[in-house]
Each structure stands twice: as C-alpha cells, then as structure tokens.
XYZ file of C-alpha atoms in Angstrom:
510
model
C 0.000 0.000 0.000
C 1.438 3.376 -1.053
C 2.419 5.772 1.692
C 0.651 9.121 1.878
C 4.102 10.688 1.839
C 4.641 9.347 -1.679
C 1.581 11.105 -3.129
C 2.158 14.306 -5.064
C 0.413 17.597 -4.275
C -2.255 17.230 -6.966
C -3.256 13.766 -5.777
C -3.381 14.847 -2.146
C -5.356 17.940 -3.122
C -8.018 15.782 -4.749
C -8.301 13.614 -1.652
C -8.459 16.589 0.684
C -11.021 18.325 -1.543
C -13.689 15.976 -0.193
C -13.542 17.831 3.116
C -16.650 19.984 3.380
C -16.592 21.354 6.911
C -14.027 23.001 9.201
C -14.250 20.200 11.787
C -13.083 17.523 9.331
C -10.541 19.965 7.966
C -9.162 20.471 11.476
C -8.853 16.736 12.093
C -7.043 16.075 8.814
C -4.811 19.131 9.150
C -3.473 17.796 12.441
C -3.028 14.230 11.234
C 0.115 14.603 9.162
C 2.678 17.315 8.449
C 2.658 16.337 4.765
C -1.105 16.906 4.574
C -0.803 20.155 6.492
C 1.864 21.356 4.057
C -0.431 20.786 1.091
C -3.421 22.318 2.869
C -1.579 25.521 3.699
C -0.464 25.946 0.095
C -3.416 28.065 -0.992
C -2.449 28.039 -4.647
C -2.456 24.252 -4.902
C -5.987 23.761 -3.567
C -8.694 25.383 -5.623
C -11.691 23.154 -4.893
C -14.497 25.504 -3.728
C -15.674 23.269 -0.872
C -12.182 22.994 0.543
C -11.539 26.710 0.196
C -14.700 27.414 2.166
C -13.748 24.881 4.836
C -10.272 26.423 5.068
C -11.669 29.925 5.415
C -14.077 28.896 8.184
C -11.385 26.906 9.948
C -8.786 29.685 9.949
C -11.295 32.346 10.962
C -12.747 30.313 13.834
C -9.255 29.551 15.096
C -8.391 33.238 14.927
C -11.599 34.285 16.685
C -10.861 31.895 19.544
C -7.289 33.188 19.658
C -8.307 36.858 19.972
C -11.552 36.457 21.953
C -11.522 38.020 25.372
C -8.406 40.050 24.677
C -8.183 43.744 25.300
C -7.244 44.487 21.708
C -10.639 44.712 19.992
C -8.791 46.171 17.036
C -7.791 42.685 15.882
C -11.406 41.668 15.440
C -12.234 45.042 13.914
C -9.487 44.494 11.358
C -10.820 41.018 10.541
C -14.345 42.398 10.261
C -13.078 45.043 7.855
C -11.306 42.410 5.743
C -14.418 40.227 5.493
C -16.682 43.179 4.765
C -14.446 44.519 2.009
C -13.902 41.037 0.572
C -17.659 40.503 0.276
C -18.143 43.976 -1.190
C -15.319 43.610 -3.716
C -16.544 40.197 -4.844
C -20.095 41.485 -5.255
C -18.776 44.483 -7.196
C -16.899 42.209 -9.604
C -20.160 40.466 -10.493
C -22.279 43.607 -10.619
C -22.235 43.908 -14.411
C -22.529 40.687 -16.410
C -23.992 39.825 -19.786
C -26.591 37.538 -18.191
C -27.824 40.373 -15.979
C -28.091 42.770 -18.922
C -30.228 40.251 -20.819
C -32.393 39.604 -17.748
C -33.066 43.329 -17.309
C -33.785 43.690 -21.032
C -36.380 40.906 -20.778
C -37.990 42.157 -17.566
C -37.802 45.932 -17.823
C -37.061 46.813 -21.413
C -34.155 47.995 -23.602
C -33.782 51.451 -22.010
C -33.387 49.947 -18.535
C -30.850 47.473 -19.955
C -28.865 50.297 -21.569
C -28.805 52.223 -18.281
C -27.525 49.109 -16.548
C -24.505 48.948 -18.872
C -23.550 52.356 -17.461
C -23.481 51.132 -13.870
C -20.376 51.736 -11.764
C -21.473 51.157 -8.163
C -24.530 50.015 -6.274
C -24.876 49.437 -2.556
C -27.499 49.400 0.151
C -27.555 49.304 3.932
C -30.034 49.465 6.798
C -29.734 51.155 10.168
C -32.074 50.087 12.952
C -33.046 51.452 16.332
C -33.219 55.216 15.755
C -35.025 57.123 17.107
C -36.778 54.060 18.586
C -36.156 50.327 18.478
C -39.077 49.932 16.070
C -37.542 52.246 13.464
C -35.229 51.569 10.548
C -33.709 53.576 7.709
C -32.744 52.020 4.383
C -29.990 53.662 2.364
C -29.422 52.967 -1.330
C -26.784 54.365 -3.617
C -26.485 53.972 -7.390
C -23.727 55.383 -9.600
C -24.064 55.479 -13.397
C -21.404 56.748 -15.791
C -23.009 58.889 -18.490
C -20.975 58.358 -21.673
C -22.243 61.509 -23.396
C -20.948 63.964 -20.810
C -18.343 61.540 -19.378
C -19.526 62.130 -15.813
C -20.730 59.951 -12.959
C -24.332 60.429 -11.911
C -24.899 59.375 -8.293
C -28.370 58.695 -6.893
C -28.719 58.384 -3.102
C -32.071 57.522 -1.554
C -33.344 57.005 1.977
C -36.445 55.290 3.294
C -37.350 55.707 6.968
C -39.941 53.311 8.385
C -41.449 52.646 11.806
C -42.526 49.048 12.282
C -45.487 49.887 14.528
C -46.462 53.143 12.829
C -45.697 55.712 15.515
C -43.772 57.657 12.876
C -44.749 58.314 9.274
C -42.648 56.913 6.456
C -40.112 59.373 5.076
C -38.430 59.166 1.662
C -35.749 61.287 0.050
C -33.790 61.390 -3.222
C -30.434 63.138 -3.665
C -28.720 63.250 -7.076
C -25.303 64.660 -7.942
C -23.529 64.846 -11.299
C -20.669 67.291 -11.735
C -22.004 70.696 -10.660
C -25.556 69.346 -10.524
C -26.825 68.784 -6.975
C -30.565 68.178 -6.547
C -32.689 66.960 -3.623
C -36.279 65.841 -3.298
C -37.953 64.886 -0.018
C -41.253 64.755 1.834
C -43.207 63.723 -1.255
C -45.031 60.610 0.035
C -45.717 58.423 3.061
C -45.844 55.235 1.005
C -42.972 52.769 0.859
C -40.845 52.665 -2.335
C -42.054 49.168 -3.281
C -45.596 50.565 -3.588
C -44.546 53.258 -6.067
C -47.201 52.119 -8.554
C -49.882 53.004 -5.995
C -48.605 56.461 -5.145
C -51.031 59.232 -5.927
C -50.202 61.085 -9.119
C -49.442 64.288 -7.232
C -46.972 62.396 -5.012
C -45.111 61.012 -8.019
C -44.943 64.473 -9.589
C -43.784 65.969 -6.278
C -40.931 63.473 -6.117
C -39.732 64.091 -9.668
C -40.406 67.831 -10.042
C -37.088 68.929 -8.433
C -35.350 66.227 -10.494
C -36.216 67.651 -13.921
C -32.568 68.636 -14.650
C -31.543 65.050 -13.883
C -34.253 63.601 -16.120
C -33.203 65.920 -18.958
C -29.567 64.900 -18.548
C -30.441 61.197 -18.675
C -32.714 61.719 -21.669
C -29.961 63.549 -23.546
C -27.482 60.697 -23.034
C -30.018 57.991 -23.853
C -31.357 59.653 -26.983
C -34.957 59.510 -28.162
C -37.125 57.027 -26.288
C -40.747 55.940 -26.535
C -42.109 57.447 -24.402
C -39.741 60.037 -22.940
C -38.625 59.135 -19.410
C -41.777 58.983 -17.295
C -42.026 60.039 -13.671
C -42.805 56.463 -12.620
C -39.754 55.189 -14.509
C -37.541 57.710 -12.741
C -38.866 56.781 -9.279
C -38.283 53.106 -10.117
C -34.750 53.953 -11.287
C -33.971 55.678 -7.994
C -35.374 53.052 -5.643
C -35.741 49.685 -7.382
C -33.313 49.604 -10.319
C -32.342 47.305 -11.920
C -34.712 44.427 -11.147
C -36.097 44.617 -7.611
C -39.446 45.276 -9.236
C -40.765 44.641 -12.736
C -42.029 47.740 -14.501
C -45.563 47.878 -15.805
C -45.750 47.498 -19.589
C -46.531 51.178 -20.173
C -43.360 52.196 -18.337
C -40.977 49.766 -20.076
C -39.332 52.387 -22.231
C -38.029 51.574 -25.702
C -35.818 53.479 -28.124
C -37.209 55.394 -31.079
C -34.621 53.630 -33.246
C -35.974 50.035 -33.519
C -32.493 48.552 -33.969
C -31.591 49.635 -30.430
C -34.425 47.565 -29.013
C -33.059 44.181 -30.130
C -31.789 41.729 -27.554
C -28.234 42.805 -26.663
C -25.475 40.543 -27.946
C -22.370 39.677 -25.962
C -20.309 41.666 -28.459
C -22.406 44.767 -27.783
C -22.172 44.425 -24.003
C -18.514 43.365 -23.765
C -17.018 46.886 -24.170
C -19.181 48.120 -21.288
C -18.068 45.192 -19.116
C -14.415 45.786 -19.994
C -14.712 49.462 -19.082
C -16.494 48.553 -15.842
C -13.703 46.202 -14.733
C -11.062 48.678 -15.834
C -12.580 51.294 -13.542
C -13.149 48.797 -10.740
C -9.426 47.902 -10.538
C -10.264 44.746 -8.616
C -6.702 43.445 -8.721
C -5.248 46.549 -7.110
C -8.003 46.689 -4.513
C -7.484 43.012 -3.718
C -3.762 43.525 -3.235
C -4.394 46.486 -0.939
C -6.989 44.496 0.967
C -4.757 41.565 1.891
C -1.509 43.480 2.318
C -0.298 44.042 5.837
C -1.822 40.844 7.181
C 1.445 39.396 8.413
C 1.652 38.938 12.165
C 4.842 37.625 13.791
C 2.787 36.372 16.745
C 0.494 34.191 14.619
C 0.428 32.820 11.085
C -3.380 32.827 11.009
C -3.835 36.388 9.660
C -1.689 35.681 6.606
C -3.437 32.335 6.015
C -6.820 34.075 6.247
C -5.712 36.796 3.834
C -4.369 34.275 1.306
C -7.575 32.237 1.424
C -9.715 35.377 1.116
C -7.695 36.371 -1.923
C -8.493 33.110 -3.725
C -12.168 33.245 -2.714
C -12.439 36.764 -4.131
C -10.774 35.703 -7.366
C -13.207 32.787 -7.636
C -16.149 35.158 -6.993
C -17.501 33.300 -3.957
C -19.844 36.202 -3.233
C -22.592 34.441 -1.275
C -20.128 32.503 0.848
C -18.120 35.626 1.695
C -21.292 37.465 2.664
C -22.295 34.587 4.952
C -18.777 34.426 6.367
C -19.003 38.116 7.188
C -22.345 37.654 8.982
C -21.247 34.536 10.858
C -17.920 35.968 12.039
C -19.666 38.471 14.296
C -21.822 35.766 15.870
C -18.894 33.405 16.415
C -16.800 36.209 17.904
C -19.582 36.949 20.393
C -19.862 33.247 21.264
C -16.098 32.869 21.666
C -15.898 36.026 23.784
C -18.766 34.869 25.992
C -17.180 31.454 26.534
C -13.802 33.066 27.171
C -15.320 34.729 30.238
C -15.773 31.288 31.798
C -12.433 30.701 33.532
C -12.698 26.904 33.446
C -13.005 26.705 29.650
C -9.743 26.086 27.767
C -9.475 27.507 24.250
C -9.220 23.994 22.791
C -12.733 23.296 24.076
C -14.093 26.564 22.682
C -12.521 25.868 19.291
C -13.997 22.371 19.217
C -17.477 23.759 19.841
C -17.147 26.437 17.167
C -15.801 24.012 14.574
C -18.824 21.770 15.131
C -21.296 24.623 14.775
C -22.982 25.814 11.608
C -25.244 28.864 11.792
C -28.117 28.156 9.434
C -30.568 31.044 9.758
C -31.749 33.765 12.122
C -34.153 36.661 11.761
C -33.398 37.890 15.277
C -31.086 40.759 16.121
C -30.561 42.693 19.372
C -32.715 45.450 17.888
C -35.577 43.119 16.997
C -38.948 44.268 18.260
C -40.314 41.891 20.865
C -43.927 42.058 19.701
C -43.416 39.460 17.009
C -42.062 35.951 16.531
C -38.416 35.375 15.630
C -36.656 32.115 14.883
C -33.174 30.714 14.346
C -31.592 27.474 13.161
C -28.189 25.910 13.776
C -26.601 22.490 13.390
C -23.709 20.644 15.004
C -21.499 17.978 13.423
C -20.062 15.024 15.304
C -18.001 11.968 14.469
C -19.287 9.253 12.134
C -21.346 11.818 10.230
C -23.729 12.457 13.113
C -25.551 15.788 13.004
C -27.674 17.483 15.650
C -30.119 20.118 14.395
C -31.493 22.883 16.593
C -34.393 25.244 16.012
C -35.402 28.019 18.362
C -38.223 30.527 18.418
C -38.954 33.490 20.692
C -42.065 35.577 21.160
C -42.928 38.593 23.248
C -45.585 41.249 23.639
C -43.149 44.152 23.491
C -44.603 45.681 26.637
C -43.976 43.509 29.682
C -40.585 42.809 31.189
C -38.767 40.845 29.982
C -40.105 41.744 26.565
C -39.203 38.317 25.170
C -41.246 36.048 27.409
C -41.641 32.785 25.501
C -39.000 30.429 24.157
C -39.311 27.193 22.220
C -36.452 24.849 21.401
C -36.598 21.797 19.170
C -33.476 19.653 18.947
C -33.265 16.755 16.502
C -30.772 14.048 17.458
C -28.783 12.020 14.897
C -31.247 9.115 15.214
C -34.172 11.401 14.372
C -35.522 11.678 17.915
C -36.821 15.158 18.750
C -36.297 16.957 22.041
C -38.821 19.716 22.693
C -38.192 22.341 25.353
C -39.926 25.564 26.237
C -39.768 28.367 28.747
C -42.075 31.147 29.897
C -41.203 34.279 31.785
C -44.658 35.708 32.387
C -46.794 35.090 35.468
C -46.033 31.368 35.265
C -42.254 31.599 35.183
C -40.754 28.368 33.865
C -37.122 27.850 32.916
C -35.782 25.568 30.177
C -35.821 21.894 31.119
C -32.071 21.546 30.604
C -31.958 17.900 31.703
C -33.659 16.939 28.433
C -30.490 17.980 26.631
C -28.322 15.273 28.205
C -27.940 13.325 24.894
C -26.546 16.467 23.252
C -24.288 17.130 26.226
C -22.931 13.608 25.891
C -22.117 14.123 22.206
C -20.345 17.403 22.935
C -18.438 15.749 25.779
C -17.305 12.833 23.613
C -15.970 15.223 21.009
C -14.149 17.336 23.572
C -12.652 14.272 25.272
C -11.262 13.142 21.942
C -10.017 16.603 20.986
C -8.327 17.170 24.348
C -7.037 13.642 24.798
C -3.812 13.719 26.765
C -4.567 17.124 28.298
C -4.098 17.428 32.043
C -7.578 18.794 32.739
C -10.662 18.168 30.600
C -13.814 20.021 31.714
C -16.957 17.963 32.178
C -19.924 19.672 30.582
C -23.327 19.972 32.202
C -26.756 20.179 30.606
C -27.099 23.825 31.582
C -23.920 24.596 29.668
C -25.386 22.849 26.618
C -28.571 24.914 26.901
C -26.495 28.073 27.209
C -24.413 27.192 24.151
C -27.491 26.362 22.081
C -28.996 29.754 22.908
C -25.821 31.516 21.800
C -25.559 29.435 18.618
C -29.172 30.346 17.840
C -28.315 34.028 18.332
C -30.471 34.189 21.473
C -27.523 34.579 23.846
C -28.716 37.999 24.947
C -31.750 36.329 26.516
C -29.745 33.696 28.409
C -30.593 35.093 31.830
C -34.261 35.428 30.876
C -34.713 31.751 30.086
C -31.927 30.113 32.110
C -31.842 32.352 35.157
C -28.891 34.284 36.549
C -26.965 31.243 37.739
C -23.287 31.662 36.882
C -22.462 28.012 37.372
C -22.634 26.216 34.039
C -22.257 22.799 35.673
C -18.665 22.515 34.564
C -16.351 20.272 36.483
C -12.887 18.961 35.806
C -12.377 15.551 34.297
C -9.076 14.064 35.494
C -6.547 12.986 32.912
C -5.499 9.346 32.606
C -2.240 10.246 34.367
C -4.144 11.691 37.327
C -6.467 8.683 37.426
C -3.468 6.334 37.601
C -1.967 8.436 40.375
C -5.228 8.380 42.338
C -5.522 4.590 41.921
C -1.936 4.165 43.121
C -2.626 6.303 46.188
C -5.761 4.283 46.957
C -3.810 1.022 46.715
C -1.157 2.382 49.079
C -3.843 3.408 51.561
C -5.369 -0.081 51.416
C -1.976 -1.717 52.020
C -1.398 0.529 55.024
C-alpha cells in the first residue's frame, strides 16, 4: 500500500477536496505534516468546498485566539477584511452579460442600456433610531453617463417605523458634476408601492429632479415614451430588477435597432470598461496586504484564502462568512469569560457549529415571533439540528417572554423544550439535553485527549451554548436564570487517574 508521503500535491489535493466542513478539515490538518503542508499551500488547492472549509477553519481559530483580549482592534481588522472582501466580490459580479439580458427581458431595452452604465450600487439598513421599532434604508447607485463623461450618483433614503408611531419618510439626492438636486417629503408610502402612489406624489418626487431627467434623456437619446415620472422613481429606488415595470413604463428606443436583444459583443465593451474602472486586482492587493503577524500565522493564512475566494467570486459565501464571524466572535468572547473553559474546548465547539438562519437581532422588536436554526457535526457523520423561536408582547418585562427549542438528534428523535417568563415563570428543562451534552463531551474528550484537565460539561452549559448558537444569547438570563455556574467540572486525565488509583492502593496496604 502506497504511503501518503509518496503522493504528489495534486493527488493529495483531490483527496483533501472531499472535506466539506471546518471540523473535518481540522482533524485532517493535524493528522500529518505532509497533509498540512499541502493544505496551507493556498495556490495548490482550488476546490471551492475545501476553500470554504479552510476559510471557516482559519477564521474560527483566529476568533478563539483573539476572543476576550483587550485588543478589539484585531477583530475590527478582521471584520473590515471580510466586509471589504464581500463587497469587492459582489462588485466584480455587478455587471454581467446575463444580468443585462435579464433586465432587457424584464424591464425593457432602455433599462438594460442604463444598466450597462453602472459603476457602483450598494445598500444598507440602520435600525433602532429614534426608537427600536424604526429603521432607515440607504441605497446608492452610480451610473457613468458616456455623453458627458460624468458619474451620476443617486442616493435615496427610506425611513420606516414598524409599529407606525412615525410616518414613512423618503428622500432622493442626485449629484452629477455641478448638478446637486434633492427631493424629499413627497409621500408616506414605501418605495415598493410606487405604482400606488397618488399622481401628485409622483410628480412631487420628480419635479425637483427635472434637470436630472433631462440629462439622462440627452445621453439615452430619443425614447418611446420620454422618461416617465414612474420610470424615474423606479430607477432611484428599485433599479435594476427589484421590481418589474408595468408594460406602459418599459421604455423603448425610437430607433428600432436599439431595441433588439443585446449581444455579448455589444455588451462586452461596457463590461471591460467597468472592470477597468473597478481595478479589482489593485483593490485586492491592498486588501490583503499588511496581514502578516509575527505572533500568529493565522492572519496571513486568512488573507491568502480570502484572496483566492475573491478571485473565484464566492460572493454568497463571503457574505455569509461576514455575517457569521460576528456571531462566532460573540460566542467565543462569551465562553472566554468562563475561567474553566480552555481555548481547545471553545474551538472544538465552534468548529462543530454551523449557523443556518436567524431573523433575530438585538434590535428586533419583541412584539413578534423570531426564529433561528443551527446544526452541530459530530463523528461518524452524526448531526444534531437545533431550532429556536422566541415571542414577546413588546410591553412587559422581559419583553421576550416565551421560548421554544426543538433539537433533533442524529437518530431522528426530537427533544422539545420551552420556557415562559410571564406570570407562570418556567425555565428551560435543561436535563432533556443530556444526549446532546454527551455528544459534545465525547468530542471534547477526543479533541483534548492527553490534556491534564478536561472540563466535564453539564446540561445547563449545553442549553447556554445552544442559545448563543441560535443568536439568542442575549436572553440567556431570561430563560436560564442568573446562575453563573454552568455545571462545569474537571475531568481528570489518565495520568491523574493512575496516580489516584496508586494512592488508593497504598492506603489499602497501610
């Protein structure tokens, strides 16, 4: 039988490429220096699944390494890297031939032509101001007008109060060279309902924007019909395809030849110019530079892996990685506050954990239902799935007063737990989680084999960890009580056990 040491890099890479999760990656990486050498050679391993596993593995290791430290700047720097990596990857894929054709089919040739002028597009949401029920959506769109060779930037805002204490507020701000125009206070409807705005509201929104409309019309040329007010509102808030235009607002060109389905040859120059202006290569180099740390090789490994993921346009994965990193950092930091938890144990837990879904955030309003999902991998392909839901009335204290947990064991058996914090206060029945605790304990025992002290987990610790993995960690005290003891005790090592047995034998002989 051939030795693994005799296999070349390509052969080993193919074998290792079957790893799909950071836990398996961790186990294999520690098994052999030869394997570890191939794994850490980013250029030799290009399989997407392995790249994702590597990225998760390195980041979770780094989060455990920096959690609880006084230097928050290290996490801030990682957060910045992940955020910019996701943004740069999304920007690379902003303008593609397939998207141009899709917009042409859904919203007409004029909309498709405008899309070939795109340079930037981004959106963000801020929550909690002036009240927890409020949010403001920001959108920004930049088009390069070829006729005047200038960038036209459209910034919009949409303020909304979930329970209606405040009226909706919308605004549009457009700049292009010396042109600087604003429009605000024109409607209380949300942007998605633009087709139902009253006619006077649509006109009020677009009236200050007439110079912008004229500038766009001049660069586009003659259209049928000329740019309508509805089309302009759609352009500002829902371009390119967040909403399909009504037939009467799907503008066409007066020249019939310009209305034909765009060919790749027609779109390619626009895509080339877009990427030339984007300068993705330079931005990528700037992004990953300076990630060398003499104290740890993890930053450079993270940067190298991010670089390949960006080049391979792993947009969705990078966006998820960015979201998950914050949650895992909070979990690692919370566990780091428990003095009896070694970092090896924390890392083992994080490597087993996959955050599936959550619509809860600390700013979530407690007068609705929120839910989260997570899963945990164990040896022999065993997987534990967890679902959690919280509800509250938004008025009483605590505002979140009901919790439901459903845990599915590897054999399909379901564990159902609940808690109430109203007049009939009832905590989570943590003892039901003993099968999960046992699985976690087995994994930790194996991971920390040979260590002097191995903590023994309790069911309350498992309940606490599940809440944090489900993003409900902020409500731990509400549903578990204020008890600081997580039922952790020390498991003696085999060396200590032998010593204790020897002492007992000596006592018997005496």
